[in-house]
PDB file of C-alpha atoms and ligand atoms in Angstrom:
ATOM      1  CA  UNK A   3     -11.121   1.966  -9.521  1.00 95.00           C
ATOM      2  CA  UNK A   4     -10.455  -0.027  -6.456  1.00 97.00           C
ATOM      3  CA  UNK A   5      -6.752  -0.707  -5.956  1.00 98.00           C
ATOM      4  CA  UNK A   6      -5.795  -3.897  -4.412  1.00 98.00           C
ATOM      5  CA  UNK A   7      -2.417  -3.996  -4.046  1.00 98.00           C
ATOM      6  CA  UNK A   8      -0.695  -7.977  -2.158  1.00 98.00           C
ATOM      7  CA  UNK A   9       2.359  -7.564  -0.002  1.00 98.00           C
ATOM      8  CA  UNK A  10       3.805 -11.097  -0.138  1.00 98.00           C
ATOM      9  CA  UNK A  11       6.502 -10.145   2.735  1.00 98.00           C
ATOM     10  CA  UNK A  12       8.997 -12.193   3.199  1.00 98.00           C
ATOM     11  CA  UNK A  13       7.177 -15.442   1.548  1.00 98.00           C
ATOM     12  CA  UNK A  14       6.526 -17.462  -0.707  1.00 98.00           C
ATOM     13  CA  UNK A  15       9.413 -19.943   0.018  1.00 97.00           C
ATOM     14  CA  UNK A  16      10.336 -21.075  -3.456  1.00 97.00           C
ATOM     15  CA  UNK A  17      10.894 -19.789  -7.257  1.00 97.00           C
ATOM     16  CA  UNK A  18       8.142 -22.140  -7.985  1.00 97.00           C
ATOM     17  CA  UNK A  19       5.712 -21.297  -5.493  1.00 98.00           C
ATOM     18  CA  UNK A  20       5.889 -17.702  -6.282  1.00 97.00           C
ATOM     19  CA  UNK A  21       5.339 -18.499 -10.354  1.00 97.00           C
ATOM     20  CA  UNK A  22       2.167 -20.640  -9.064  1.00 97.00           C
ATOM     21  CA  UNK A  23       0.759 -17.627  -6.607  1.00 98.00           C
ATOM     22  CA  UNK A  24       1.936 -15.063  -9.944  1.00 97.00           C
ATOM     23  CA  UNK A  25      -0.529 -17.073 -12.154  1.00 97.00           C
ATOM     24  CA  UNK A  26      -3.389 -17.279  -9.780  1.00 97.00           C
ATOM     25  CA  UNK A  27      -3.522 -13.575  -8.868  1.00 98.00           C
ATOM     26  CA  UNK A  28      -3.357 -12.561 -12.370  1.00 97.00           C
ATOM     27  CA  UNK A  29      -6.538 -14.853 -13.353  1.00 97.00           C
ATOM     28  CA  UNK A  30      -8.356 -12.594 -10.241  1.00 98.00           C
ATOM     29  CA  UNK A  31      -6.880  -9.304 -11.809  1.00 98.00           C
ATOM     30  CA  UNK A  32      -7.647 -10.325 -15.488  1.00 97.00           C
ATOM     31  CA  UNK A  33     -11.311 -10.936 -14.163  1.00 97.00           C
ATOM     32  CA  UNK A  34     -11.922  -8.091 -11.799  1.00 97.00           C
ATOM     33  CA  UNK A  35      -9.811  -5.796 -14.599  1.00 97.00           C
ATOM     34  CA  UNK A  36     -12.748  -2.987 -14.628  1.00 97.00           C
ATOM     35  CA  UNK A  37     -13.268  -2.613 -11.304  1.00 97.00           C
ATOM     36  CA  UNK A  38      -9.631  -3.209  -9.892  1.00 98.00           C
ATOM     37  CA  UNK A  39      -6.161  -2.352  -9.875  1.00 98.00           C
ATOM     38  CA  UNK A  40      -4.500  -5.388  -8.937  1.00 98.00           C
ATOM     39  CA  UNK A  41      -0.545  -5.270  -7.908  1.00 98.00           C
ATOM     40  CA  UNK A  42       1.659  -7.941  -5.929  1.00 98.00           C
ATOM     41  CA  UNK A  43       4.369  -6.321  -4.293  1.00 98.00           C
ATOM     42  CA  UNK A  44       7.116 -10.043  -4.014  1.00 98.00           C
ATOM     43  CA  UNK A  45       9.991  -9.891  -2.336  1.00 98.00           C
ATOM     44  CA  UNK A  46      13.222  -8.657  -4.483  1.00 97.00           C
ATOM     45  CA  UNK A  47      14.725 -12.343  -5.166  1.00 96.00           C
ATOM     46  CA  UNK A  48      11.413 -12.879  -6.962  1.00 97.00           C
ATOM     47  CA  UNK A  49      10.919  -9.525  -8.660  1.00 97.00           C
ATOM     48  CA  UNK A  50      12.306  -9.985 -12.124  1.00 96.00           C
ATOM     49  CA  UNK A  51      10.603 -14.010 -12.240  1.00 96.00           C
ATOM     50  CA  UNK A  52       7.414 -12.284 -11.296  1.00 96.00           C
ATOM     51  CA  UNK A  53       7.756  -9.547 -13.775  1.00 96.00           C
ATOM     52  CA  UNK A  54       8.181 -12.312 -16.345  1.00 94.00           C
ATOM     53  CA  UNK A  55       5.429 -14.335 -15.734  1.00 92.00           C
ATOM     54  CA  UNK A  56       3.218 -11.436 -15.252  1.00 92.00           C
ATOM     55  CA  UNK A  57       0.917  -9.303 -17.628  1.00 89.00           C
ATOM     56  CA  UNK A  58      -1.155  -6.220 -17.369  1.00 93.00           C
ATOM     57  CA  UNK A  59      -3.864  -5.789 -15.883  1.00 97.00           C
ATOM     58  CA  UNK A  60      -1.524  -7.534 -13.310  1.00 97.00           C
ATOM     59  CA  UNK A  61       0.993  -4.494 -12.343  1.00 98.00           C
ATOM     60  CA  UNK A  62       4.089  -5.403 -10.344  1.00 98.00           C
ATOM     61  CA  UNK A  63       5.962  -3.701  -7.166  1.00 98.00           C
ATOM     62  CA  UNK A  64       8.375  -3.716  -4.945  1.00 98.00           C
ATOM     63  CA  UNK A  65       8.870  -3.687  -0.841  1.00 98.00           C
ATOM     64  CA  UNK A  66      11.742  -1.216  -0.380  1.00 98.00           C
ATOM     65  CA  UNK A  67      14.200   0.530  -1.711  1.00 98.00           C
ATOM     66  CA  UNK A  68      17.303   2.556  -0.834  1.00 98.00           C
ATOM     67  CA  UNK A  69      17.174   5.932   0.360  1.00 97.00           C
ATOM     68  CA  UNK A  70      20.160   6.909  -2.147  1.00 95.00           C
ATOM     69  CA  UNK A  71      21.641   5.286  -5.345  1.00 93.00           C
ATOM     70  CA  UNK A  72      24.967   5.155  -3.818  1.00 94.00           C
ATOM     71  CA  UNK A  73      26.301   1.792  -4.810  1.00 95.00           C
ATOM     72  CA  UNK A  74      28.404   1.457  -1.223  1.00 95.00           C
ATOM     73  CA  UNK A  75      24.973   0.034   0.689  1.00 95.00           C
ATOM     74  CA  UNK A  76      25.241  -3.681   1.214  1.00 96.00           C
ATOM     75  CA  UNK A  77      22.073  -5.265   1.394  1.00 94.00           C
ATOM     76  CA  UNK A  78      19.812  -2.703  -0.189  1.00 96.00           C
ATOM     77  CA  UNK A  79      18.144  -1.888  -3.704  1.00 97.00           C
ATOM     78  CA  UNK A  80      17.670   0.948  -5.751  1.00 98.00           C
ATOM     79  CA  UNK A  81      14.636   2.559  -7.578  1.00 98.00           C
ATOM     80  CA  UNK A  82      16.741   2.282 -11.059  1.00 97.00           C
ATOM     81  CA  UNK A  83      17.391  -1.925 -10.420  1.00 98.00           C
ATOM     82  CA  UNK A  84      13.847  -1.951  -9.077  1.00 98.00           C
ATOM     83  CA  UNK A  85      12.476  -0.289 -12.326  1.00 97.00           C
ATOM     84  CA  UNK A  86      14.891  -2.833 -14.216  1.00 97.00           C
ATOM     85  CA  UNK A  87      13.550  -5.377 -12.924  1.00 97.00           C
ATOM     86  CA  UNK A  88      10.199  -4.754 -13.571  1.00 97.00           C
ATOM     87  CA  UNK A  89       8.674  -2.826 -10.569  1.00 98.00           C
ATOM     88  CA  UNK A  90       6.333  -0.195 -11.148  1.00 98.00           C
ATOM     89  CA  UNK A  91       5.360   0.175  -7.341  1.00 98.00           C
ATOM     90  CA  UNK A  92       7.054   0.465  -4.282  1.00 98.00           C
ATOM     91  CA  UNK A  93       6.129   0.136  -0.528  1.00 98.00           C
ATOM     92  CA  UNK A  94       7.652   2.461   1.623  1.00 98.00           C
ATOM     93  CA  UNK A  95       7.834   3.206   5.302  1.00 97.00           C
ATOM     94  CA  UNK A  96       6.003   0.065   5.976  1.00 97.00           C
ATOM     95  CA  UNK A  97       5.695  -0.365   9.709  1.00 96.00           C
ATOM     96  CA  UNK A  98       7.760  -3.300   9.630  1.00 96.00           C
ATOM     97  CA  UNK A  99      10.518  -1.754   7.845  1.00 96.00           C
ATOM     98  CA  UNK A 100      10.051   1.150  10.249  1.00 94.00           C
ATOM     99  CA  UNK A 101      10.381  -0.989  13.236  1.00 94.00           C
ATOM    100  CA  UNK A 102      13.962  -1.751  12.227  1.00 94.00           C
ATOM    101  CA  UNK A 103      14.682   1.896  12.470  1.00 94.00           C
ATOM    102  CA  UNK A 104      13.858   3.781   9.159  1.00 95.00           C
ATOM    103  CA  UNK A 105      13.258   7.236  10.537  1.00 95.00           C
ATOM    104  CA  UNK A 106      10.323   9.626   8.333  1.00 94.00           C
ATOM    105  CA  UNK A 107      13.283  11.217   7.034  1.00 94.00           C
ATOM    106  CA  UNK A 108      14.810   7.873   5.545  1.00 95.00           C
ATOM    107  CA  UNK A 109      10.803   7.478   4.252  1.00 96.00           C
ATOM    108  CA  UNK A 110      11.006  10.584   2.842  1.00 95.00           C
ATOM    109  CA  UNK A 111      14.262  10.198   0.952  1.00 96.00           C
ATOM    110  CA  UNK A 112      13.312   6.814  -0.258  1.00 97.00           C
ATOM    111  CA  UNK A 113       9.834   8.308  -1.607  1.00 96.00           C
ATOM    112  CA  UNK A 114      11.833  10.909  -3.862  1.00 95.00           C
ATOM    113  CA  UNK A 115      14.652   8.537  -5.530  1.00 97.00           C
ATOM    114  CA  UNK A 116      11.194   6.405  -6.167  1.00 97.00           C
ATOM    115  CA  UNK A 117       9.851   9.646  -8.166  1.00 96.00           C
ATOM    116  CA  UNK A 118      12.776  10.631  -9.773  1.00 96.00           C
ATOM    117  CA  UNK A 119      12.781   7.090 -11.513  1.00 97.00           C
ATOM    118  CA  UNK A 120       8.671   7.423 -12.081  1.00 96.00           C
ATOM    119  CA  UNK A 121       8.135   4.724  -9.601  1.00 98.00           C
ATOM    120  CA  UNK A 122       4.703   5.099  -7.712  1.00 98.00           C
ATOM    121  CA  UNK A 123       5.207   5.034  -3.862  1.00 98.00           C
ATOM    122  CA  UNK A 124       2.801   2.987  -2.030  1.00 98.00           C
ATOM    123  CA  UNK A 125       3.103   5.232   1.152  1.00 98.00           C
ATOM    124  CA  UNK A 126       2.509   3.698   4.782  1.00 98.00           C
ATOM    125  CA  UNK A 127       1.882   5.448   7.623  1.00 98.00           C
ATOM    126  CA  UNK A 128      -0.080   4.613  10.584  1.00 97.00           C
ATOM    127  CA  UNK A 129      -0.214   5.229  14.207  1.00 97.00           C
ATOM    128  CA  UNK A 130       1.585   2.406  16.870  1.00 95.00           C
ATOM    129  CA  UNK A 131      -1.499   2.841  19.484  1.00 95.00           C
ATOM    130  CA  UNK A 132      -4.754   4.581  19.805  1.00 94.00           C
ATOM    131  CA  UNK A 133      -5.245   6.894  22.614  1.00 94.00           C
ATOM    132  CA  UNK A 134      -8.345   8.483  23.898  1.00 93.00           C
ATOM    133  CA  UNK A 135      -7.409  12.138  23.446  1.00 94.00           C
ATOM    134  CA  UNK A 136      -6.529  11.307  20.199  1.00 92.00           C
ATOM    135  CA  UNK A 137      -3.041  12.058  20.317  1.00 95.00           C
ATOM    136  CA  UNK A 138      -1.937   9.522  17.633  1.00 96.00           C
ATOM    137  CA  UNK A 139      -3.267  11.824  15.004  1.00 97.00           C
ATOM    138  CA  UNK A 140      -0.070  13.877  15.548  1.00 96.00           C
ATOM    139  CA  UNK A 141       1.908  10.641  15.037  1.00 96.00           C
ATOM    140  CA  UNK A 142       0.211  10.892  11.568  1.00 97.00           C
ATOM    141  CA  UNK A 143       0.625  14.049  11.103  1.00 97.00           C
ATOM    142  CA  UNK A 144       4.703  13.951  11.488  1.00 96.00           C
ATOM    143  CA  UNK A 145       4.415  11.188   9.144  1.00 96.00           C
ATOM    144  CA  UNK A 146       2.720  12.892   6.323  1.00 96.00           C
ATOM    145  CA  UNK A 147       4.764  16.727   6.734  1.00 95.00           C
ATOM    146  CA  UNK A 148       8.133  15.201   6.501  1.00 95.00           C
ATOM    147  CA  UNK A 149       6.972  12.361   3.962  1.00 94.00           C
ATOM    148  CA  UNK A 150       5.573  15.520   1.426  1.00 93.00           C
ATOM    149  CA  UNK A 151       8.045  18.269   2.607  1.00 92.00           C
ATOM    150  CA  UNK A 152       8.764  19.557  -0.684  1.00 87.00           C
ATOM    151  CA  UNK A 153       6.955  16.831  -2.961  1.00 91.00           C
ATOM    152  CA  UNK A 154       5.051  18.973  -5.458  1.00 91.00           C
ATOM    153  CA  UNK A 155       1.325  18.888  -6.226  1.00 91.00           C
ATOM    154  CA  UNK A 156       2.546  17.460  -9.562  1.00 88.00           C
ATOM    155  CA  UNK A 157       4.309  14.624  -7.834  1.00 89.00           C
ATOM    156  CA  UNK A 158       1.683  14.127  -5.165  1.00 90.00           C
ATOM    157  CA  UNK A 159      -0.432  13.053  -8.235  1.00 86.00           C
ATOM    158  CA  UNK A 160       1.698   9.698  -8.245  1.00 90.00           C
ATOM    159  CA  UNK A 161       1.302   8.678  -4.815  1.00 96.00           C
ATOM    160  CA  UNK A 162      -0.795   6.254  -3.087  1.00 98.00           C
ATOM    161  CA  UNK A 163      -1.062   6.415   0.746  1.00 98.00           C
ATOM    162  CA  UNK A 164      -1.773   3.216   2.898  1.00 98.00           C
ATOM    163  CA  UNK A 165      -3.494   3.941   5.785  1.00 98.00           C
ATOM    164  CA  UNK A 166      -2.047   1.168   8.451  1.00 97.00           C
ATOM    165  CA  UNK A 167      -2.525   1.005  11.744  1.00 96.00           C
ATOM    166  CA  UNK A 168       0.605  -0.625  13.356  1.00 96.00           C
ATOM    167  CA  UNK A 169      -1.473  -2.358  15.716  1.00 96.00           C
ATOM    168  CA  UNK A 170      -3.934  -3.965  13.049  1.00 96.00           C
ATOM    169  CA  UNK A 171      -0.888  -5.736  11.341  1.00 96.00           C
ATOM    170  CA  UNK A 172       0.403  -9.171  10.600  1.00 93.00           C
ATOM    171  CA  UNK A 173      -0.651 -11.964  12.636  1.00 93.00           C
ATOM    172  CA  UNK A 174       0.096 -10.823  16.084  1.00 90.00           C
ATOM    173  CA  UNK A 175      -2.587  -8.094  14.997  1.00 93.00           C
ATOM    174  CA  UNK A 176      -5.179  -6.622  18.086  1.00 85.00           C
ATOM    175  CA  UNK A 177      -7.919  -6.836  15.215  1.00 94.00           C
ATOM    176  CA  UNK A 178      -8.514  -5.151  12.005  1.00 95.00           C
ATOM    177  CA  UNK A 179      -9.858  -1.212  12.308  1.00 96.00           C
ATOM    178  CA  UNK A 180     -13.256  -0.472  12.009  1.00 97.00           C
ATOM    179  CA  UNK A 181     -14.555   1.271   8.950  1.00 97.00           C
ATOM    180  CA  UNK A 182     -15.256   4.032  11.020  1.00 97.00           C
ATOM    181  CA  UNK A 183     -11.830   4.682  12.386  1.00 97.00           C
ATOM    182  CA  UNK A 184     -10.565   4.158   9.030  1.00 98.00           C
ATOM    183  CA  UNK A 185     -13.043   6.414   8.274  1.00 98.00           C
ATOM    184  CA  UNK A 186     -11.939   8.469  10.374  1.00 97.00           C
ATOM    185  CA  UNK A 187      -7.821   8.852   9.272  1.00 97.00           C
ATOM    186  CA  UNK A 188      -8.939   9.388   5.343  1.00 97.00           C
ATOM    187  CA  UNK A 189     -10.778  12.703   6.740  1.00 97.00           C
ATOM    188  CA  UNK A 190      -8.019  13.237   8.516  1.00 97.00           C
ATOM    189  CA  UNK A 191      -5.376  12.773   5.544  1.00 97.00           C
ATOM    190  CA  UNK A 192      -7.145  14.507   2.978  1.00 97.00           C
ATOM    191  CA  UNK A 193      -7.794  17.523   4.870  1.00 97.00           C
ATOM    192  CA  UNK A 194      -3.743  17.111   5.294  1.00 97.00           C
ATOM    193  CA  UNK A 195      -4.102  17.033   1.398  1.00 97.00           C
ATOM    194  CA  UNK A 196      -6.403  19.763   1.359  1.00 97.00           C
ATOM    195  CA  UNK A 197      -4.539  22.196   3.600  1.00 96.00           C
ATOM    196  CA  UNK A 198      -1.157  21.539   1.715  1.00 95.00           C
ATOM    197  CA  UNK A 199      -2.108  21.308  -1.952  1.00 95.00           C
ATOM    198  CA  UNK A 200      -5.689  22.048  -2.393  1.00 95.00           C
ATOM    199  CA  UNK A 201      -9.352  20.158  -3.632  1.00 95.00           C
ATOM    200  CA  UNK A 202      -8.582  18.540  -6.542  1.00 94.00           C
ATOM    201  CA  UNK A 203      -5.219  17.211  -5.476  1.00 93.00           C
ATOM    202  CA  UNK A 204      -6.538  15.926  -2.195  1.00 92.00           C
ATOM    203  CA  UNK A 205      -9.149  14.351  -3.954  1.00 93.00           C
ATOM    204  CA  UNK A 206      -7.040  12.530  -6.887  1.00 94.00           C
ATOM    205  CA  UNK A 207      -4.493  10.948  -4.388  1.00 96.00           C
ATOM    206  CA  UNK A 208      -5.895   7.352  -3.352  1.00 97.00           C
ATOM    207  CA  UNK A 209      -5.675   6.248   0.255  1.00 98.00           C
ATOM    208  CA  UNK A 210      -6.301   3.159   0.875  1.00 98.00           C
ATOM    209  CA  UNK A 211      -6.195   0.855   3.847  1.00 98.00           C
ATOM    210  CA  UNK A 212      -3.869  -2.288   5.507  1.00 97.00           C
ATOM    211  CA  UNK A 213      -4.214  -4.166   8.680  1.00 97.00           C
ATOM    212  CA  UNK A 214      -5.974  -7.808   8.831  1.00 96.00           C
ATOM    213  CA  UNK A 215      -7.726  -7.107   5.252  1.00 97.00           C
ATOM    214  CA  UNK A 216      -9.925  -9.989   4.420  1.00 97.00           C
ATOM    215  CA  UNK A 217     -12.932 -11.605   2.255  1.00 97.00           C
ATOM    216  CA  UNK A 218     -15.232 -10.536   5.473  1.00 97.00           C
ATOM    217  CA  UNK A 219     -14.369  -7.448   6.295  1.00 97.00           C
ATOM    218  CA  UNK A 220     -13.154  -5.443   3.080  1.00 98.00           C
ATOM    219  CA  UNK A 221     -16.538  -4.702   1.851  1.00 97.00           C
ATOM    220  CA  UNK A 222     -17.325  -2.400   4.937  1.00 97.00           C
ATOM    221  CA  UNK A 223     -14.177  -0.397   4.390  1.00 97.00           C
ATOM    222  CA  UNK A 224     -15.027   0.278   0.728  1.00 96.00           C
ATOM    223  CA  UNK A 225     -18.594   1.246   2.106  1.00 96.00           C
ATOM    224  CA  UNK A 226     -17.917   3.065   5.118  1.00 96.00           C
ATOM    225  CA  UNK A 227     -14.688   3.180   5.361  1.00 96.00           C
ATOM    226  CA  UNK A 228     -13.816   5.881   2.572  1.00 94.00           C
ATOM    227  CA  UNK A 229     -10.910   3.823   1.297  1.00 97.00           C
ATOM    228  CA  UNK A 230     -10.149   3.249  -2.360  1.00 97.00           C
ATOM    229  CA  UNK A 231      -8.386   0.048  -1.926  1.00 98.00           C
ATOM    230  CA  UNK A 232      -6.411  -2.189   0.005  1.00 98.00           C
ATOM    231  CA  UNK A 233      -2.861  -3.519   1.223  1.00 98.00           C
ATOM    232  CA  UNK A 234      -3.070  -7.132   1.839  1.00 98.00           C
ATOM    233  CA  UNK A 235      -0.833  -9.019   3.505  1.00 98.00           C
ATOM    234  CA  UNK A 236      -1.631 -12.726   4.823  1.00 97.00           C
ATOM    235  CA  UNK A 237      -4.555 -12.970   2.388  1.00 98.00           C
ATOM    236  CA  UNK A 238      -2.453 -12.178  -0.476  1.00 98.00           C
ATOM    237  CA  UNK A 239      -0.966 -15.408  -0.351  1.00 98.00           C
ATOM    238  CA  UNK A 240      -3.577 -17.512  -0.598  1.00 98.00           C
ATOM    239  CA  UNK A 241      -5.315 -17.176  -3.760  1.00 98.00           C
ATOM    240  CA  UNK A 242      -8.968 -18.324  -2.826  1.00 98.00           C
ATOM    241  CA  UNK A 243      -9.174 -15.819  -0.086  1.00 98.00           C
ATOM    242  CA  UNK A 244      -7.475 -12.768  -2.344  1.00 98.00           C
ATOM    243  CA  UNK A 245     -10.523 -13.856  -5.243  1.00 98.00           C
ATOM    244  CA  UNK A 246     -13.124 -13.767  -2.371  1.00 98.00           C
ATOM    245  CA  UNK A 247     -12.051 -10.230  -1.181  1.00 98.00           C
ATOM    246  CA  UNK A 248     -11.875  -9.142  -4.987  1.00 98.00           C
ATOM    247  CA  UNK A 249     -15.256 -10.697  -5.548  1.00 98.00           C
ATOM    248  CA  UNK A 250     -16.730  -8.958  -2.401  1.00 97.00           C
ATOM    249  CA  UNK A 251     -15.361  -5.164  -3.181  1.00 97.00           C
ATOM    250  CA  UNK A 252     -16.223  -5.689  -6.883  1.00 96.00           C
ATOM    251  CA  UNK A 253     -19.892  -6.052  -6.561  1.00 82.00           C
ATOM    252  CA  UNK A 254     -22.077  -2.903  -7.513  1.00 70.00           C
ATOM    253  CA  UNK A 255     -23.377  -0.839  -4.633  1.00 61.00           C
ATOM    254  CA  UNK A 256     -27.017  -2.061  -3.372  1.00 52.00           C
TER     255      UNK A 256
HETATM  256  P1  LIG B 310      -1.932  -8.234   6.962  1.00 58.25           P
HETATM  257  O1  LIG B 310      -0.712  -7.286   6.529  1.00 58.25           O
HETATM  258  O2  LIG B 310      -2.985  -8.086   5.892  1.00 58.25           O
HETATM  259  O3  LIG B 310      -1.364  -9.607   7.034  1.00 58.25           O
HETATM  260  O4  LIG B 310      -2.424  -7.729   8.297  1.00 58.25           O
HETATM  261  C1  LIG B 310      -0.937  -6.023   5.979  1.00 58.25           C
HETATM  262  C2  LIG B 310       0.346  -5.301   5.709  1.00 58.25           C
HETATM  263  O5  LIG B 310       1.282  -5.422   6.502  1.00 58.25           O
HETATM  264  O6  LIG B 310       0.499  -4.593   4.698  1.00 58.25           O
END
């Protein structure tokens, strides 16, 4: 299966708008349902509405959620009122979020209170720059030891890791990565998976990839790319596009 999971961000604007957007993506998941995993990962306000007008094979998530389940932290959510609400996903260390200073050891704390409740984390990492001596694999690689310090091979099981490359984010993005340097970082995070929990785990987790996703490009990816899925953000929100890009990683092999 192929997952293709819609981070709506900050947006849609209204209650309506996000019913409209719920009921759209679930006709592309209902039709796509042996091929893909669809989730759409709306912001909180809209969680529990979404939830509602939702149905499987159209799975729900969240975008964050609080390192602790200490009531005291204004602003923030926790796994248990995400699960209540309907979540089964949740993004984590997004670069975005990381940008406003979550640390990998926030990440890493947010990725076992997700766990504990039997939430799957949608796990980003992804390097700020490229470099030619290759330097931003260690970037990477800090992300993924203090993400998993202690997570067992059990838990690992319930992960998915989203490969995203800071700078092939959003609309401000440089471009999207090519399949081959996307290529590239799933060698290079499931020989991570390899080294720290052996074959058949690092096979079993799915990595998939984010950054400028579309209709055009997210066949190559699948085909060269060795992802398993995607993390769509702009596209996401427009309904036409998301069926195109469902459509185009749905058809068999040639
Ligand atoms: P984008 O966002 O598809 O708009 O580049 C991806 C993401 O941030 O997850």
């Amino acid at each position: 299966m192929i997952y293709l999971i819609g981070n709506w961000k900050m947006a849609p604007e209204k209650n309506t708008q996000a019913v409209d957007l719920v009921k759209k993506t679930a006709v592309i998941a209902k039709q796509y349902k042996k091929t893909l995993v669809t989730v759409i990962c709306p912001p909180t306000p809209f969680l529990s509405l979404v939830s509602k007008n939702t149905k499987v094979p159209l799975l729900v998530g969240a975008q964050g959620v609080a390192a602790s389940e200490a009531a005291a932290q204004t602003g923030l959510v926790s796994a248990s009122m995400l699960k209540e609400n309907g979540a089964q996903y949740c993004i984590v260390g997004h670069s975005e979020m990381r940008a406003r200073g979550e640390s990998n050891d926030m990440i890493k704390q947010q990725v076992d209170r997700l766990l504990e409740k039997k939430l799957i984390p949608i796990l980003c990492i992804g390097e700020k720059s490229r470099d030619a001596q290759g330097w931003y694999l260690s970037e990477v690689k800090d992300q993924l030891d203090t993400a998993f310090a202690d997570v067992s091979a059990l838990q690992i099981k319930k992960l998915i890791i989203a490969y995203e490359p800071v700078w092939a984010i959003g609309a401000g993005a440089e471009r999207a990565a090519t399949p081959i340097e996307c290529r590239e970082m799933t060698v290079f995070i499931r020989k991570f998976l390899n080294d720290k929990y052996g074959e058949k785990i690092a096979k079993a987790v799915p990595i998939i990839y984010g950054g400028s996703a579309d209709e055009f490009n997210a066949r190559s990816f699948v085909e060269e790319g060795g992802t398993q899925g995607f993390l769509v953000g702009r596209v996401s929100l427009d309904a036409k596009r998301l069926a195109a890009l469902a459509k185009s990683i749905s058809q068999e092999k040639k």
